[in-house]
Amino acid sequence: EIVLTQSPGTLSLSPGERATLSCRASQSVSSSYLGWYQQKPGQAPRLLISDASTRATGIPDRFSGSGSGTDFTLTISRLEPEDFAVYYCQQYGSSPYTFGQGTKLEIK
Amino acid sequence: QVQLVQSGAEVKKPGASVKVSCKASGFIFTNYYFHWVRQAPGQGLEWMGIINPTGDRTTYAQKLQGRVTLTRDTSTSTVYMEVTSLRSDDTAIYYCARRDVRGSFDFWGQGTLVTVSS
């Protein structure tokens, strides 16, 4: 089983700042089958990034993903008020399709 | 537009079973795999299992093996998830999610809260 470790657990930033979220895998994620999801309170997760760096339909270009192998990053270039939420990374290259424990992005 | 609409909240006693539905619309149902994911109160996301487009192949998380069953009905474009022998730690929001062609979970249902309590 691939274990995904996200850091930091909580990130406190202000609107307009840049956010950098990390996801590290216990073993290489095949073909960069790594996704990032955003979840707001009371809502289902929403796909932001697939295949490590491909934005999903309708996702603003301030969201970007990078990385390969075992180290992946989600960057939000300039935070908007609606971006404060919990973010999960997930690998879908091999079963079981594991999630990281999440990073909470909160307003400073 | 793509929609996954799940059945309503359930309250069950320990030892009972629950079956949650997920009705799909806006796309060709028989072209897609579906996953189920659950989220205990205040916790992260836990993958439960996947069912293939024809419904004859499933894979389950080892932790739930033997207690969870995924099925699908092409005539109604609905996917089902059943958990048996419910325990208090099965209390969670249960989500269905569509698997896109590359494997990511591109659309999610709204979630169904299952509460297990005596």
Short mmCIF file of C-alpha atoms in Angstrom, two decimals:
data_model
loop_
_atom_site.label_atom_id
_atom_site.label_comp_id
_atom_site.label_asym_id
_atom_site.label_seq_id
_atom_site.Cartn_x
_atom_site.Cartn_y
_atom_site.Cartn_z
CA GLU A 1 0.00 0.00 0.00
CA ILE A 2 1.31 3.46 -0.91
CA VAL A 3 1.19 5.82 2.06
CA LEU A 4 0.84 9.51 1.23
CA THR A 5 2.07 12.07 3.76
CA GLN A 6 0.95 15.68 3.35
CA SER A 7 2.63 18.69 4.87
CA PRO A 8 2.03 20.93 6.56
CA GLY A 9 -1.03 19.75 8.45
CA THR A 10 -2.31 23.30 8.67
CA LEU A 11 -1.22 26.30 6.63
CA SER A 12 -2.20 29.81 7.76
CA LEU A 13 -2.00 32.44 5.04
CA SER A 14 -3.70 35.64 3.92
CA PRO A 15 -5.63 36.28 0.71
CA GLY A 16 -3.25 37.25 -2.07
CA GLU A 17 -0.40 35.12 -0.72
CA ARG A 18 1.08 32.04 -2.36
CA ALA A 19 0.36 28.58 -0.94
CA THR A 20 2.60 25.57 -1.38
CA LEU A 21 1.28 22.17 -0.26
CA SER A 22 3.40 19.03 -0.27
CA CYS A 23 2.55 15.35 -0.76
CA ARG A 24 5.18 12.65 -0.31
CA ALA A 25 4.61 9.01 -1.25
CA SER A 26 6.14 5.99 0.48
CA GLN A 27 6.98 4.55 -2.94
CA SER A 28 6.98 5.84 -6.48
CA VAL A 29 3.54 6.68 -7.90
CA SER A 30 3.26 4.99 -11.27
CA SER A 31 2.86 7.24 -14.32
CA SER A 32 2.32 10.23 -12.02
CA TYR A 33 -1.19 9.01 -11.27
CA LEU A 34 -1.55 11.62 -8.54
CA GLY A 35 -4.54 13.88 -7.98
CA TRP A 36 -5.36 16.83 -5.76
CA TYR A 37 -8.82 17.46 -4.33
CA GLN A 38 -10.36 20.41 -2.51
CA GLN A 39 -13.00 19.90 0.14
CA LYS A 40 -15.02 22.65 1.79
CA PRO A 41 -17.14 22.08 4.92
CA GLY A 42 -20.32 20.17 4.18
CA GLN A 43 -19.32 19.50 0.57
CA ALA A 44 -17.98 16.57 -1.40
CA PRO A 45 -14.38 16.67 -2.54
CA ARG A 46 -13.74 18.33 -5.90
CA LEU A 47 -11.02 17.31 -8.33
CA LEU A 48 -8.52 20.10 -8.93
CA ILE A 49 -5.51 18.41 -10.54
CA SER A 50 -5.04 14.99 -12.16
CA ASP A 51 -1.93 13.24 -13.42
CA ALA A 52 0.13 15.43 -11.08
CA SER A 53 -0.16 18.58 -13.21
CA THR A 54 -3.33 18.65 -15.35
CA ARG A 55 -5.99 21.06 -14.17
CA ALA A 56 -9.51 19.67 -14.17
CA THR A 57 -12.22 21.37 -16.20
CA GLY A 58 -13.16 24.76 -14.81
CA ILE A 59 -10.31 24.99 -12.32
CA PRO A 60 -8.68 28.46 -12.29
CA ASP A 61 -5.10 28.73 -13.49
CA ARG A 62 -3.91 29.97 -10.09
CA PHE A 63 -3.93 26.26 -9.15
CA SER A 64 -0.97 24.27 -10.43
CA GLY A 65 0.51 20.87 -9.68
CA SER A 66 3.99 19.52 -10.13
CA GLY A 67 6.20 16.60 -9.21
CA SER A 68 6.85 12.98 -10.05
CA GLY A 69 8.00 9.79 -8.41
CA THR A 70 7.49 10.30 -4.69
CA ASP A 71 7.30 14.08 -4.32
CA PHE A 72 4.40 16.23 -5.45
CA THR A 73 3.34 19.83 -4.90
CA LEU A 74 0.13 21.81 -5.23
CA THR A 75 0.66 25.54 -5.61
CA ILE A 76 -1.99 28.23 -5.38
CA SER A 77 -0.38 31.35 -6.81
CA ARG A 78 -2.58 34.04 -5.24
CA LEU A 79 -5.08 32.95 -2.65
CA GLU A 80 -8.69 33.97 -3.05
CA PRO A 81 -11.12 33.87 -0.10
CA GLU A 82 -12.87 30.82 -1.58
CA ASP A 83 -9.60 28.81 -1.61
CA PHE A 84 -9.54 28.30 2.14
CA ALA A 85 -10.44 24.65 2.54
CA VAL A 86 -8.91 21.22 3.10
CA TYR A 87 -6.77 19.74 0.33
CA TYR A 88 -6.09 16.05 -0.21
CA CYS A 89 -3.66 14.31 -2.49
CA GLN A 90 -4.48 10.84 -3.79
CA GLN A 91 -2.70 8.21 -5.82
CA TYR A 92 -4.71 6.17 -8.29
CA GLY A 93 -1.89 4.21 -9.86
CA SER A 94 -2.27 1.11 -7.74
CA SER A 95 -4.91 -0.38 -5.50
CA PRO A 96 -5.67 0.49 -2.73
CA TYR A 97 -6.17 4.03 -4.01
CA THR A 98 -4.91 5.91 -1.00
CA PHE A 99 -5.39 9.50 0.13
CA GLY A 100 -3.12 11.73 2.15
CA GLN A 101 -4.37 12.90 5.52
CA GLY A 102 -5.10 16.39 4.22
CA THR A 103 -3.76 19.93 4.59
CA LYS A 104 -6.07 22.53 6.08
CA LEU A 105 -5.56 25.94 4.48
CA GLU A 106 -6.87 28.57 6.87
CA ILE A 107 -7.10 32.33 6.83
CA LYS A 108 -4.39 34.04 8.86
CA GLN B 1 -24.25 17.80 -17.15
CA VAL B 2 -22.70 15.01 -15.14
CA GLN B 3 -24.60 14.28 -11.94
CA LEU B 4 -24.29 11.64 -9.25
CA VAL B 5 -27.23 11.77 -6.85
CA GLN B 6 -27.08 9.64 -3.74
CA SER B 7 -29.82 8.32 -1.49
CA GLY B 8 -30.66 9.94 1.82
CA ALA B 9 -29.23 9.67 5.31
CA GLU B 10 -29.59 6.42 7.25
CA VAL B 11 -29.57 5.53 10.93
CA LYS B 12 -28.79 1.90 11.71
CA LYS B 13 -28.19 -0.22 14.78
CA PRO B 14 -24.96 -2.13 15.28
CA GLY B 15 -25.03 -5.42 13.42
CA ALA B 16 -27.47 -4.20 10.77
CA SER B 17 -26.78 -3.59 7.08
CA VAL B 18 -27.10 -0.49 4.94
CA LYS B 19 -27.37 -0.06 1.18
CA VAL B 20 -26.65 3.32 -0.40
CA SER B 21 -27.50 4.18 -3.99
CA CYS B 22 -25.86 6.55 -6.45
CA LYS B 23 -27.84 7.47 -9.56
CA ALA B 24 -25.84 8.72 -12.53
CA SER B 25 -26.94 11.00 -15.34
CA GLY B 26 -25.44 13.21 -18.03
CA PHE B 27 -22.99 10.63 -19.42
CA ILE B 28 -22.83 7.09 -20.77
CA PHE B 29 -23.08 5.03 -17.58
CA THR B 30 -21.75 1.81 -19.08
CA ASN B 31 -18.43 3.43 -20.04
CA TYR B 32 -17.27 4.12 -16.49
CA TYR B 33 -15.91 2.53 -13.34
CA PHE B 34 -17.18 3.84 -10.02
CA HIS B 35 -15.49 4.14 -6.64
CA TRP B 36 -16.85 4.48 -3.13
CA VAL B 37 -15.07 6.58 -0.52
CA ARG B 38 -16.05 7.27 3.08
CA GLN B 39 -15.22 9.97 5.58
CA ALA B 40 -15.69 9.51 9.32
CA PRO B 41 -16.67 12.65 11.28
CA GLY B 42 -13.81 15.14 11.27
CA GLN B 43 -11.50 12.67 9.53
CA GLY B 44 -9.92 12.20 6.12
CA LEU B 45 -10.97 10.24 3.06
CA GLU B 46 -10.87 6.44 2.99
CA TRP B 47 -11.15 4.50 -0.27
CA MET B 48 -13.55 1.56 -0.03
CA GLY B 49 -13.76 -0.14 -3.39
CA ILE B 50 -14.30 0.02 -7.14
CA ILE B 51 -16.69 -1.63 -9.60
CA ASN B 52 -16.01 -2.07 -13.32
CA PRO B 53 -18.33 -0.93 -16.14
CA THR B 54 -20.02 -4.30 -16.59
CA GLY B 55 -20.40 -4.94 -12.87
CA ASP B 56 -18.67 -8.31 -12.92
CA ARG B 57 -15.44 -7.21 -11.29
CA THR B 58 -14.93 -5.46 -8.00
CA THR B 59 -11.96 -4.68 -5.78
CA TYR B 60 -12.31 -3.80 -2.12
CA ALA B 61 -10.12 -2.28 0.53
CA GLN B 62 -8.67 -5.08 2.61
CA LYS B 63 -10.04 -3.55 5.81
CA LEU B 64 -13.61 -3.90 4.49
CA GLN B 65 -13.25 -7.17 2.61
CA GLY B 66 -16.17 -9.45 3.38
CA ARG B 67 -18.43 -6.67 4.69
CA VAL B 68 -18.82 -4.42 1.64
CA THR B 69 -20.44 -5.23 -1.71
CA LEU B 70 -20.63 -2.98 -4.76
CA THR B 71 -23.19 -3.60 -7.49
CA ARG B 72 -24.66 -1.67 -10.39
CA ASP B 73 -27.88 -1.64 -12.41
CA THR B 74 -27.49 -0.56 -16.03
CA SER B 75 -31.27 -0.22 -16.53
CA THR B 76 -31.43 2.60 -13.98
CA SER B 77 -27.84 3.90 -14.24
CA THR B 78 -27.39 3.33 -10.53
CA VAL B 79 -24.49 2.06 -8.47
CA TYR B 80 -25.02 0.55 -5.02
CA MET B 81 -22.81 0.09 -1.97
CA GLU B 82 -23.84 -2.25 0.83
CA VAL B 83 -22.08 -2.65 4.16
CA THR B 84 -23.07 -5.47 6.51
CA SER B 85 -22.41 -6.11 10.21
CA LEU B 86 -22.30 -2.37 10.90
CA ARG B 87 -20.25 -1.07 13.81
CA SER B 88 -20.09 2.36 15.42
CA ASP B 89 -16.86 3.12 13.56
CA ASP B 90 -18.72 2.73 10.25
CA THR B 91 -20.45 6.02 11.04
CA ALA B 92 -19.38 8.24 8.16
CA ILE B 93 -20.38 10.12 5.05
CA TYR B 94 -20.25 7.73 2.10
CA TYR B 95 -19.47 9.11 -1.36
CA CYS B 96 -19.66 7.58 -4.81
CA ALA B 97 -17.22 8.92 -7.40
CA ARG B 98 -16.76 8.37 -11.11
CA ARG B 99 -13.38 7.18 -12.35
CA ASP B 100 -12.26 9.14 -15.39
CA VAL B 101 -10.35 7.58 -18.30
CA ARG B 102 -6.98 8.21 -16.67
CA GLY B 103 -8.07 7.06 -13.22
CA SER B 104 -8.75 10.17 -11.18
CA PHE B 105 -12.07 10.63 -9.38
CA ASP B 106 -13.55 13.36 -11.55
CA PHE B 107 -17.14 13.64 -10.28
CA TRP B 108 -18.52 12.91 -6.84
CA GLY B 109 -21.95 12.36 -5.37
CA GLN B 110 -23.18 14.70 -2.66
CA GLY B 111 -22.54 12.13 0.07
CA THR B 112 -24.79 10.04 2.30
CA LEU B 113 -24.49 10.14 6.08
CA VAL B 114 -24.76 6.73 7.70
CA THR B 115 -25.02 6.79 11.48
CA VAL B 116 -24.57 3.57 13.43
CA SER B 117 -25.92 3.86 16.94
CA SER B 118 -27.75 1.71 19.43
#
